[in-house]
Amino acid sequence: MIDPKAVRTDPDAMREAIRVRKVDPAKANVDRWLALDAARQKLQRNIDALNSEKKQLAQLGRNDPDAAREKGRELRERGRVLEHELGTVVAEWQGIMDWFPNWPHPDMPAGAGEEDNVEENAWIPGQGYLAAGKLGRGNTSAEYMPKRPLHAQDDAFEPLHHADLGVKLGGINTLQGGQVSGSRFAYLRGDVARMQYALSQLLIDELLARGYEMFVPPLLVRERSLYGTSHFPEGRDQVYAIKTDNVEEGAELFL
């Protein structure tokens, strides 16, 4: 979550983050947010001052009960107005802040897509890591990679794409997957299915060996949780909502 104080202190840094992260500046409107933030703080100060006045009514009540009751009614009405104004301001203030992106890491290079990804390391079996001078952006190191598997005995050997190889071996069924789920889906079967689970287990074992702790989170979460993970508001149309009366307070849960 973004600390409001950080935006208040350096709004230009947030404007730059919005530009770099390609967030709609009309929705993440920093100028409007700053105006609302000032209004929010002013309203809160007024409410605090009003509450201080309420505490002083006890002394007035001892000297003039009628005046104290009248003053109490006046303060309650002013309080209702201020609370309503504050609620309206905070709702818009929070709505804009929900669009503020997380701060980019200072070492993260900016780019438009995969072609701008910076290569950190490239490794060739039997040879080791490539020299830093052979790395670049995108797929620069590809020209130094073997054109065929090192164990291939025949120079005419042509490697297959993993999807084509899976179909040839009967381990990937894109036809049936497409009939059930549409294009770009597939069934995995036999050794290919086992390999997928084995790769997952390999990664789990590696992370556990490095001292990480394994968690299985709840499958369903409250709406606000997805704001905290930056899935909302922009990705709301990509998340399944579970609408049912059998949940706490009748609120939606999300998958």
PDB file of C-alpha atoms in Angstrom:
ATOM      1  CA  MET A   1       0.000   0.000   0.000  1.00  0.00           C
ATOM      2  CA  ILE A   2       1.150   3.548  -0.750  1.00  0.00           C
ATOM      3  CA  ASP A   3       1.942   5.788   2.215  1.00  0.00           C
ATOM      4  CA  PRO A   4      -0.055   9.030   1.738  1.00  0.00           C
ATOM      5  CA  LYS A   5       2.748  10.961   3.424  1.00  0.00           C
ATOM      6  CA  ALA A   6       5.182   9.866   0.696  1.00  0.00           C
ATOM      7  CA  VAL A   7       2.890  11.198  -2.050  1.00  0.00           C
ATOM      8  CA  ARG A   8       2.259  14.385  -0.090  1.00  0.00           C
ATOM      9  CA  THR A   9       6.003  14.930   0.388  1.00  0.00           C
ATOM     10  CA  ASP A  10       7.086  14.169  -3.196  1.00  0.00           C
ATOM     11  CA  PRO A  11       4.142  14.266  -5.617  1.00  0.00           C
ATOM     12  CA  ASP A  12       6.478  14.482  -8.614  1.00  0.00           C
ATOM     13  CA  ALA A  13       7.879  11.053  -7.740  1.00  0.00           C
ATOM     14  CA  MET A  14       4.359   9.635  -7.905  1.00  0.00           C
ATOM     15  CA  ARG A  15       3.715  11.394 -11.224  1.00  0.00           C
ATOM     16  CA  GLU A  16       6.862   9.730 -12.577  1.00  0.00           C
ATOM     17  CA  ALA A  17       5.771   6.345 -11.205  1.00  0.00           C
ATOM     18  CA  ILE A  18       2.415   6.782 -12.938  1.00  0.00           C
ATOM     19  CA  ARG A  19       4.206   7.560 -16.211  1.00  0.00           C
ATOM     20  CA  VAL A  20       6.654   4.668 -15.932  1.00  0.00           C
ATOM     21  CA  ARG A  21       4.005   2.159 -14.866  1.00  0.00           C
ATOM     22  CA  LYS A  22       1.671   3.380 -17.653  1.00  0.00           C
ATOM     23  CA  VAL A  23      -1.253   4.111 -15.344  1.00  0.00           C
ATOM     24  CA  ASP A  24      -4.065   6.333 -16.617  1.00  0.00           C
ATOM     25  CA  PRO A  25      -3.197   9.793 -15.181  1.00  0.00           C
ATOM     26  CA  ALA A  26      -6.851  10.808 -15.329  1.00  0.00           C
ATOM     27  CA  LYS A  27      -7.658   8.068 -12.813  1.00  0.00           C
ATOM     28  CA  ALA A  28      -4.469   8.477 -10.773  1.00  0.00           C
ATOM     29  CA  ASN A  29      -4.902  12.263 -10.675  1.00  0.00           C
ATOM     30  CA  VAL A  30      -2.184  13.521  -8.344  1.00  0.00           C
ATOM     31  CA  ASP A  31      -3.287  17.177  -8.401  1.00  0.00           C
ATOM     32  CA  ARG A  32      -6.868  16.305  -7.510  1.00  0.00           C
ATOM     33  CA  TRP A  33      -5.658  13.935  -4.806  1.00  0.00           C
ATOM     34  CA  LEU A  34      -3.482  16.650  -3.240  1.00  0.00           C
ATOM     35  CA  ALA A  35      -6.452  19.031  -3.140  1.00  0.00           C
ATOM     36  CA  LEU A  36      -8.627  16.358  -1.544  1.00  0.00           C
ATOM     37  CA  ASP A  37      -5.848  15.477   0.882  1.00  0.00           C
ATOM     38  CA  ALA A  38      -5.654  19.095   2.064  1.00  0.00           C
ATOM     39  CA  ALA A  39      -9.454  19.239   2.393  1.00  0.00           C
ATOM     40  CA  ARG A  40      -9.463  15.946   4.298  1.00  0.00           C
ATOM     41  CA  GLN A  41      -6.887  17.176   6.792  1.00  0.00           C
ATOM     42  CA  LYS A  42      -8.735  20.468   7.291  1.00  0.00           C
ATOM     43  CA  LEU A  43     -12.044  18.700   7.906  1.00  0.00           C
ATOM     44  CA  GLN A  44     -10.383  16.339  10.361  1.00  0.00           C
ATOM     45  CA  ARG A  45      -8.911  19.293  12.267  1.00  0.00           C
ATOM     46  CA  ASN A  46     -12.359  20.898  12.412  1.00  0.00           C
ATOM     47  CA  ILE A  47     -13.857  17.663  13.743  1.00  0.00           C
ATOM     48  CA  ASP A  48     -11.123  17.397  16.356  1.00  0.00           C
ATOM     49  CA  ALA A  49     -11.766  20.996  17.432  1.00  0.00           C
ATOM     50  CA  LEU A  50     -15.491  20.308  17.632  1.00  0.00           C
ATOM     51  CA  ASN A  51     -14.885  17.243  19.790  1.00  0.00           C
ATOM     52  CA  SER A  52     -12.766  19.409  22.064  1.00  0.00           C
ATOM     53  CA  GLU A  53     -15.683  21.824  22.403  1.00  0.00           C
ATOM     54  CA  LYS A  54     -17.976  18.943  23.326  1.00  0.00           C
ATOM     55  CA  LYS A  55     -15.686  18.037  26.202  1.00  0.00           C
ATOM     56  CA  GLN A  56     -16.031  21.553  27.575  1.00  0.00           C
ATOM     57  CA  LEU A  57     -19.834  21.325  27.771  1.00  0.00           C
ATOM     58  CA  ALA A  58     -19.672  19.721  31.199  1.00  0.00           C
ATOM     59  CA  GLN A  59     -18.413  22.957  32.737  1.00  0.00           C
ATOM     60  CA  LEU A  60     -21.054  24.987  30.903  1.00  0.00           C
ATOM     61  CA  GLY A  61     -23.755  22.561  32.034  1.00  0.00           C
ATOM     62  CA  ARG A  62     -22.969  23.218  35.680  1.00  0.00           C
ATOM     63  CA  ASN A  63     -23.395  26.960  35.217  1.00  0.00           C
ATOM     64  CA  ASP A  64     -26.182  27.108  32.599  1.00  0.00           C
ATOM     65  CA  PRO A  65     -27.889  23.757  31.742  1.00  0.00           C
ATOM     66  CA  ASP A  66     -30.194  25.266  29.103  1.00  0.00           C
ATOM     67  CA  ALA A  67     -27.320  26.906  27.273  1.00  0.00           C
ATOM     68  CA  ALA A  68     -25.373  23.645  27.476  1.00  0.00           C
ATOM     69  CA  ARG A  69     -28.222  21.678  25.888  1.00  0.00           C
ATOM     70  CA  GLU A  70     -28.576  24.219  23.085  1.00  0.00           C
ATOM     71  CA  LYS A  71     -24.834  24.233  22.519  1.00  0.00           C
ATOM     72  CA  GLY A  72     -24.846  20.427  22.492  1.00  0.00           C
ATOM     73  CA  ARG A  73     -27.515  20.337  19.770  1.00  0.00           C
ATOM     74  CA  GLU A  74     -25.532  22.859  17.740  1.00  0.00           C
ATOM     75  CA  LEU A  75     -22.330  20.860  18.054  1.00  0.00           C
ATOM     76  CA  ARG A  76     -24.045  17.592  17.115  1.00  0.00           C
ATOM     77  CA  GLU A  77     -25.509  19.179  13.974  1.00  0.00           C
ATOM     78  CA  ARG A  78     -22.157  20.674  13.019  1.00  0.00           C
ATOM     79  CA  GLY A  79     -20.586  17.292  13.659  1.00  0.00           C
ATOM     80  CA  ARG A  80     -23.037  15.510  11.354  1.00  0.00           C
ATOM     81  CA  VAL A  81     -22.321  18.004   8.577  1.00  0.00           C
ATOM     82  CA  LEU A  82     -18.561  17.720   9.003  1.00  0.00           C
ATOM     83  CA  GLU A  83     -18.634  13.911   9.135  1.00  0.00           C
ATOM     84  CA  HIS A  84     -20.723  13.800   5.954  1.00  0.00           C
ATOM     85  CA  GLU A  85     -18.329  16.169   4.181  1.00  0.00           C
ATOM     86  CA  LEU A  86     -15.343  14.170   5.394  1.00  0.00           C
ATOM     87  CA  GLY A  87     -16.877  10.894   4.211  1.00  0.00           C
ATOM     88  CA  THR A  88     -17.480  12.345   0.735  1.00  0.00           C
ATOM     89  CA  VAL A  89     -13.939  13.693   0.491  1.00  0.00           C
ATOM     90  CA  VAL A  90     -12.322  10.504   1.815  1.00  0.00           C
ATOM     91  CA  ALA A  91     -14.268   8.333  -0.651  1.00  0.00           C
ATOM     92  CA  GLU A  92     -12.899  10.269  -3.643  1.00  0.00           C
ATOM     93  CA  TRP A  93      -9.458  10.613  -2.010  1.00  0.00           C
ATOM     94  CA  GLN A  94      -9.226   6.836  -1.513  1.00  0.00           C
ATOM     95  CA  GLY A  95     -10.655   6.146  -4.974  1.00  0.00           C
ATOM     96  CA  ILE A  96      -7.833   8.102  -6.613  1.00  0.00           C
ATOM     97  CA  MET A  97      -5.217   6.620  -4.314  1.00  0.00           C
ATOM     98  CA  ASP A  98      -6.321   3.113  -5.275  1.00  0.00           C
ATOM     99  CA  TRP A  99      -5.016   3.885  -8.772  1.00  0.00           C
ATOM    100  CA  PHE A 100      -1.584   4.985  -7.560  1.00  0.00           C
ATOM    101  CA  PRO A 101       0.964   2.319  -8.603  1.00  0.00           C
ATOM    102  CA  ASN A 102       3.567   0.810  -6.328  1.00  0.00           C
ATOM    103  CA  TRP A 103       6.861   2.638  -6.385  1.00  0.00           C
ATOM    104  CA  PRO A 104       9.165   1.248  -9.109  1.00  0.00           C
ATOM    105  CA  HIS A 105      12.408  -0.177  -7.765  1.00  0.00           C
ATOM    106  CA  PRO A 106      15.251   2.244  -8.598  1.00  0.00           C
ATOM    107  CA  ASP A 107      17.224  -0.566 -10.264  1.00  0.00           C
ATOM    108  CA  MET A 108      14.310  -1.674 -12.456  1.00  0.00           C
ATOM    109  CA  PRO A 109      14.896  -0.649 -16.098  1.00  0.00           C
ATOM    110  CA  ALA A 110      12.013   0.997 -17.923  1.00  0.00           C
ATOM    111  CA  GLY A 111      10.737  -0.621 -21.102  1.00  0.00           C
ATOM    112  CA  ALA A 112       7.767  -1.109 -23.374  1.00  0.00           C
ATOM    113  CA  GLY A 113       7.771  -4.912 -23.527  1.00  0.00           C
ATOM    114  CA  GLU A 114       9.789  -8.131 -23.581  1.00  0.00           C
ATOM    115  CA  GLU A 115      12.270  -6.681 -26.024  1.00  0.00           C
ATOM    116  CA  ASP A 116      13.427  -4.268 -23.308  1.00  0.00           C
ATOM    117  CA  ASN A 117      14.002  -6.926 -20.646  1.00  0.00           C
ATOM    118  CA  VAL A 118      17.592  -6.769 -19.395  1.00  0.00           C
ATOM    119  CA  GLU A 119      19.470 -10.080 -19.443  1.00  0.00           C
ATOM    120  CA  GLU A 120      21.133 -10.767 -16.107  1.00  0.00           C
ATOM    121  CA  ASN A 121      22.637 -14.185 -16.859  1.00  0.00           C
ATOM    122  CA  ALA A 122      22.697 -16.735 -19.664  1.00  0.00           C
ATOM    123  CA  TRP A 123      23.995 -20.274 -19.240  1.00  0.00           C
ATOM    124  CA  ILE A 124      25.094 -22.898 -21.763  1.00  0.00           C
ATOM    125  CA  PRO A 125      25.282 -26.549 -20.646  1.00  0.00           C
ATOM    126  CA  GLY A 126      28.877 -27.739 -20.552  1.00  0.00           C
ATOM    127  CA  GLN A 127      30.276 -24.230 -20.999  1.00  0.00           C
ATOM    128  CA  GLY A 128      28.912 -22.156 -18.145  1.00  0.00           C
ATOM    129  CA  TYR A 129      27.692 -18.574 -18.009  1.00  0.00           C
ATOM    130  CA  LEU A 130      28.126 -16.154 -20.887  1.00  0.00           C
ATOM    131  CA  ALA A 131      30.393 -13.160 -20.409  1.00  0.00           C
ATOM    132  CA  ALA A 132      28.600  -9.951 -19.452  1.00  0.00           C
ATOM    133  CA  GLY A 133      29.571  -8.393 -22.785  1.00  0.00           C
ATOM    134  CA  LYS A 134      27.413 -10.948 -24.615  1.00  0.00           C
ATOM    135  CA  LEU A 135      24.300 -10.011 -22.670  1.00  0.00           C
ATOM    136  CA  GLY A 136      21.919  -7.226 -23.538  1.00  0.00           C
ATOM    137  CA  ARG A 137      18.217  -6.539 -23.815  1.00  0.00           C
ATOM    138  CA  GLY A 138      15.512  -8.778 -25.115  1.00  0.00           C
ATOM    139  CA  ASN A 139      16.984 -11.960 -26.563  1.00  0.00           C
ATOM    140  CA  THR A 140      20.526 -10.754 -27.278  1.00  0.00           C
ATOM    141  CA  SER A 141      22.206 -13.899 -25.955  1.00  0.00           C
ATOM    142  CA  ALA A 142      20.250 -16.171 -28.323  1.00  0.00           C
ATOM    143  CA  GLU A 143      22.934 -15.955 -31.009  1.00  0.00           C
ATOM    144  CA  TYR A 144      25.445 -17.608 -28.663  1.00  0.00           C
ATOM    145  CA  MET A 145      23.182 -20.496 -27.723  1.00  0.00           C
ATOM    146  CA  PRO A 146      23.548 -24.015 -29.203  1.00  0.00           C
ATOM    147  CA  LYS A 147      21.330 -24.532 -32.224  1.00  0.00           C
ATOM    148  CA  ARG A 148      20.504 -28.098 -31.190  1.00  0.00           C
ATOM    149  CA  PRO A 149      20.645 -30.137 -27.978  1.00  0.00           C
ATOM    150  CA  LEU A 150      24.175 -31.035 -26.905  1.00  0.00           C
ATOM    151  CA  HIS A 151      23.302 -34.732 -26.819  1.00  0.00           C
ATOM    152  CA  ALA A 152      22.084 -34.739 -30.456  1.00  0.00           C
ATOM    153  CA  GLN A 153      24.229 -37.189 -32.440  1.00  0.00           C
ATOM    154  CA  ASP A 154      22.951 -36.177 -35.871  1.00  0.00           C
ATOM    155  CA  ASP A 155      23.740 -32.731 -37.260  1.00  0.00           C
ATOM    156  CA  ALA A 156      20.451 -32.917 -39.151  1.00  0.00           C
ATOM    157  CA  PHE A 157      18.526 -33.144 -35.863  1.00  0.00           C
ATOM    158  CA  GLU A 158      15.866 -30.447 -35.699  1.00  0.00           C
ATOM    159  CA  PRO A 159      14.436 -29.717 -32.241  1.00  0.00           C
ATOM    160  CA  LEU A 160      10.661 -29.391 -31.925  1.00  0.00           C
ATOM    161  CA  HIS A 161       8.707 -26.787 -30.054  1.00  0.00           C
ATOM    162  CA  HIS A 162       7.605 -28.229 -26.712  1.00  0.00           C
ATOM    163  CA  ALA A 163       3.920 -28.038 -27.734  1.00  0.00           C
ATOM    164  CA  ASP A 164       4.572 -29.968 -30.957  1.00  0.00           C
ATOM    165  CA  LEU A 165       6.742 -32.493 -29.134  1.00  0.00           C
ATOM    166  CA  GLY A 166       4.046 -32.980 -26.509  1.00  0.00           C
ATOM    167  CA  VAL A 167       1.421 -33.696 -29.157  1.00  0.00           C
ATOM    168  CA  LYS A 168       3.759 -36.093 -30.962  1.00  0.00           C
ATOM    169  CA  LEU A 169       4.410 -38.021 -27.742  1.00  0.00           C
ATOM    170  CA  GLY A 170       0.740 -38.065 -26.792  1.00  0.00           C
ATOM    171  CA  GLY A 171       1.327 -36.034 -23.636  1.00  0.00           C
ATOM    172  CA  ILE A 172      -0.403 -32.823 -24.752  1.00  0.00           C
ATOM    173  CA  ASN A 173      -3.898 -32.785 -26.252  1.00  0.00           C
ATOM    174  CA  THR A 174      -4.719 -29.335 -27.602  1.00  0.00           C
ATOM    175  CA  LEU A 175      -7.670 -30.565 -29.682  1.00  0.00           C
ATOM    176  CA  GLN A 176      -9.652 -31.835 -26.708  1.00  0.00           C
ATOM    177  CA  GLY A 177      -8.547 -28.884 -24.604  1.00  0.00           C
ATOM    178  CA  GLY A 178      -9.829 -26.506 -27.256  1.00  0.00           C
ATOM    179  CA  GLN A 179     -13.202 -28.239 -27.377  1.00  0.00           C
ATOM    180  CA  VAL A 180     -13.606 -27.897 -23.621  1.00  0.00           C
ATOM    181  CA  SER A 181     -12.038 -24.499 -22.935  1.00  0.00           C
ATOM    182  CA  GLY A 182     -11.233 -22.797 -26.243  1.00  0.00           C
ATOM    183  CA  SER A 183      -7.960 -22.030 -27.967  1.00  0.00           C
ATOM    184  CA  ARG A 184      -4.627 -22.016 -26.087  1.00  0.00           C
ATOM    185  CA  PHE A 185      -5.803 -24.657 -23.612  1.00  0.00           C
ATOM    186  CA  ALA A 186      -4.686 -28.264 -23.470  1.00  0.00           C
ATOM    187  CA  TYR A 187      -4.884 -31.482 -21.509  1.00  0.00           C
ATOM    188  CA  LEU A 188      -1.651 -32.832 -20.068  1.00  0.00           C
ATOM    189  CA  ARG A 189      -1.476 -36.576 -19.621  1.00  0.00           C
ATOM    190  CA  GLY A 190       0.874 -39.327 -18.590  1.00  0.00           C
ATOM    191  CA  ASP A 191       4.519 -38.450 -18.126  1.00  0.00           C
ATOM    192  CA  VAL A 192       3.975 -34.854 -19.258  1.00  0.00           C
ATOM    193  CA  ALA A 193       1.425 -34.304 -16.473  1.00  0.00           C
ATOM    194  CA  ARG A 194       3.779 -35.945 -13.988  1.00  0.00           C
ATOM    195  CA  MET A 195       6.639 -33.761 -15.209  1.00  0.00           C
ATOM    196  CA  GLN A 196       4.630 -30.605 -14.561  1.00  0.00           C
ATOM    197  CA  TYR A 197       3.999 -31.631 -10.967  1.00  0.00           C
ATOM    198  CA  ALA A 198       7.631 -32.726 -10.608  1.00  0.00           C
ATOM    199  CA  LEU A 199       8.831 -29.281 -11.703  1.00  0.00           C
ATOM    200  CA  SER A 200       6.547 -27.649  -9.139  1.00  0.00           C
ATOM    201  CA  GLN A 201       7.859 -29.956  -6.436  1.00  0.00           C
ATOM    202  CA  LEU A 202      11.451 -29.271  -7.501  1.00  0.00           C
ATOM    203  CA  LEU A 203      10.891 -25.549  -7.034  1.00  0.00           C
ATOM    204  CA  ILE A 204       9.168 -26.064  -3.670  1.00  0.00           C
ATOM    205  CA  ASP A 205      12.060 -28.192  -2.435  1.00  0.00           C
ATOM    206  CA  GLU A 206      14.594 -25.626  -3.606  1.00  0.00           C
ATOM    207  CA  LEU A 207      12.823 -22.743  -1.869  1.00  0.00           C
ATOM    208  CA  LEU A 208      12.384 -24.724   1.343  1.00  0.00           C
ATOM    209  CA  ALA A 209      16.101 -25.526   1.287  1.00  0.00           C
ATOM    210  CA  ARG A 210      16.793 -21.791   1.103  1.00  0.00           C
ATOM    211  CA  GLY A 211      14.809 -21.165   4.260  1.00  0.00           C
ATOM    212  CA  TYR A 212      11.446 -20.120   2.859  1.00  0.00           C
ATOM    213  CA  GLU A 213       8.249 -21.234   4.562  1.00  0.00           C
ATOM    214  CA  MET A 214       5.400 -22.771   2.581  1.00  0.00           C
ATOM    215  CA  PHE A 215       1.885 -21.335   2.793  1.00  0.00           C
ATOM    216  CA  VAL A 216      -1.434 -22.333   1.249  1.00  0.00           C
ATOM    217  CA  PRO A 217      -3.571 -19.156   1.237  1.00  0.00           C
ATOM    218  CA  PRO A 218      -7.385 -19.015   1.198  1.00  0.00           C
ATOM    219  CA  LEU A 219      -8.844 -19.407  -2.291  1.00  0.00           C
ATOM    220  CA  LEU A 220     -11.392 -16.637  -1.717  1.00  0.00           C
ATOM    221  CA  VAL A 221     -10.541 -13.147  -0.474  1.00  0.00           C
ATOM    222  CA  ARG A 222     -12.358  -9.978   0.425  1.00  0.00           C
ATOM    223  CA  GLU A 223     -12.476  -7.087  -1.996  1.00  0.00           C
ATOM    224  CA  ARG A 224     -10.110  -4.837  -0.041  1.00  0.00           C
ATOM    225  CA  SER A 225      -7.416  -7.522  -0.021  1.00  0.00           C
ATOM    226  CA  LEU A 226      -7.140  -7.260  -3.800  1.00  0.00           C
ATOM    227  CA  TYR A 227      -6.568  -3.525  -3.535  1.00  0.00           C
ATOM    228  CA  GLY A 228      -3.674  -4.291  -1.206  1.00  0.00           C
ATOM    229  CA  THR A 229      -2.116  -6.612  -3.799  1.00  0.00           C
ATOM    230  CA  SER A 230      -2.694  -4.124  -6.661  1.00  0.00           C
ATOM    231  CA  HIS A 231      -5.076  -6.478  -8.498  1.00  0.00           C
ATOM    232  CA  PHE A 232      -7.820  -3.868  -8.048  1.00  0.00           C
ATOM    233  CA  PRO A 233      -9.018  -1.518  -9.354  1.00  0.00           C
ATOM    234  CA  GLU A 234      -7.420  -1.964 -12.799  1.00  0.00           C
ATOM    235  CA  GLY A 235      -7.668  -5.758 -12.977  1.00  0.00           C
ATOM    236  CA  ARG A 236     -11.179  -6.070 -11.599  1.00  0.00           C
ATOM    237  CA  ASP A 237     -12.584  -7.472 -14.856  1.00  0.00           C
ATOM    238  CA  GLN A 238      -9.995 -10.299 -14.715  1.00  0.00           C
ATOM    239  CA  VAL A 239     -11.049 -11.645 -11.313  1.00  0.00           C
ATOM    240  CA  TYR A 240     -13.996 -13.948 -10.618  1.00  0.00           C
ATOM    241  CA  ALA A 241     -16.516 -12.650  -8.075  1.00  0.00           C
ATOM    242  CA  ILE A 242     -18.419 -15.167  -5.965  1.00  0.00           C
ATOM    243  CA  LYS A 243     -21.925 -13.906  -5.283  1.00  0.00           C
ATOM    244  CA  THR A 244     -23.676 -15.861  -2.567  1.00  0.00           C
ATOM    245  CA  ASP A 245     -25.627 -15.266   0.614  1.00  0.00           C
ATOM    246  CA  ASN A 246     -23.480 -17.838   2.412  1.00  0.00           C
ATOM    247  CA  VAL A 247     -20.627 -15.442   3.133  1.00  0.00           C
ATOM    248  CA  GLU A 248     -19.847 -13.066   5.953  1.00  0.00           C
ATOM    249  CA  GLU A 249     -21.977  -9.905   5.928  1.00  0.00           C
ATOM    250  CA  GLY A 250     -23.328 -10.844   2.495  1.00  0.00           C
ATOM    251  CA  ALA A 251     -20.286  -9.247   0.843  1.00  0.00           C
ATOM    252  CA  GLU A 252     -18.745 -10.537  -2.393  1.00  0.00           C
ATOM    253  CA  LEU A 253     -15.686 -12.725  -2.229  1.00  0.00           C
ATOM    254  CA  PHE A 254     -13.199 -13.027  -5.066  1.00  0.00           C
ATOM    255  CA  LEU A 255     -11.286 -15.986  -6.472  1.00  0.00           C
TER     256      LEU A 255
END
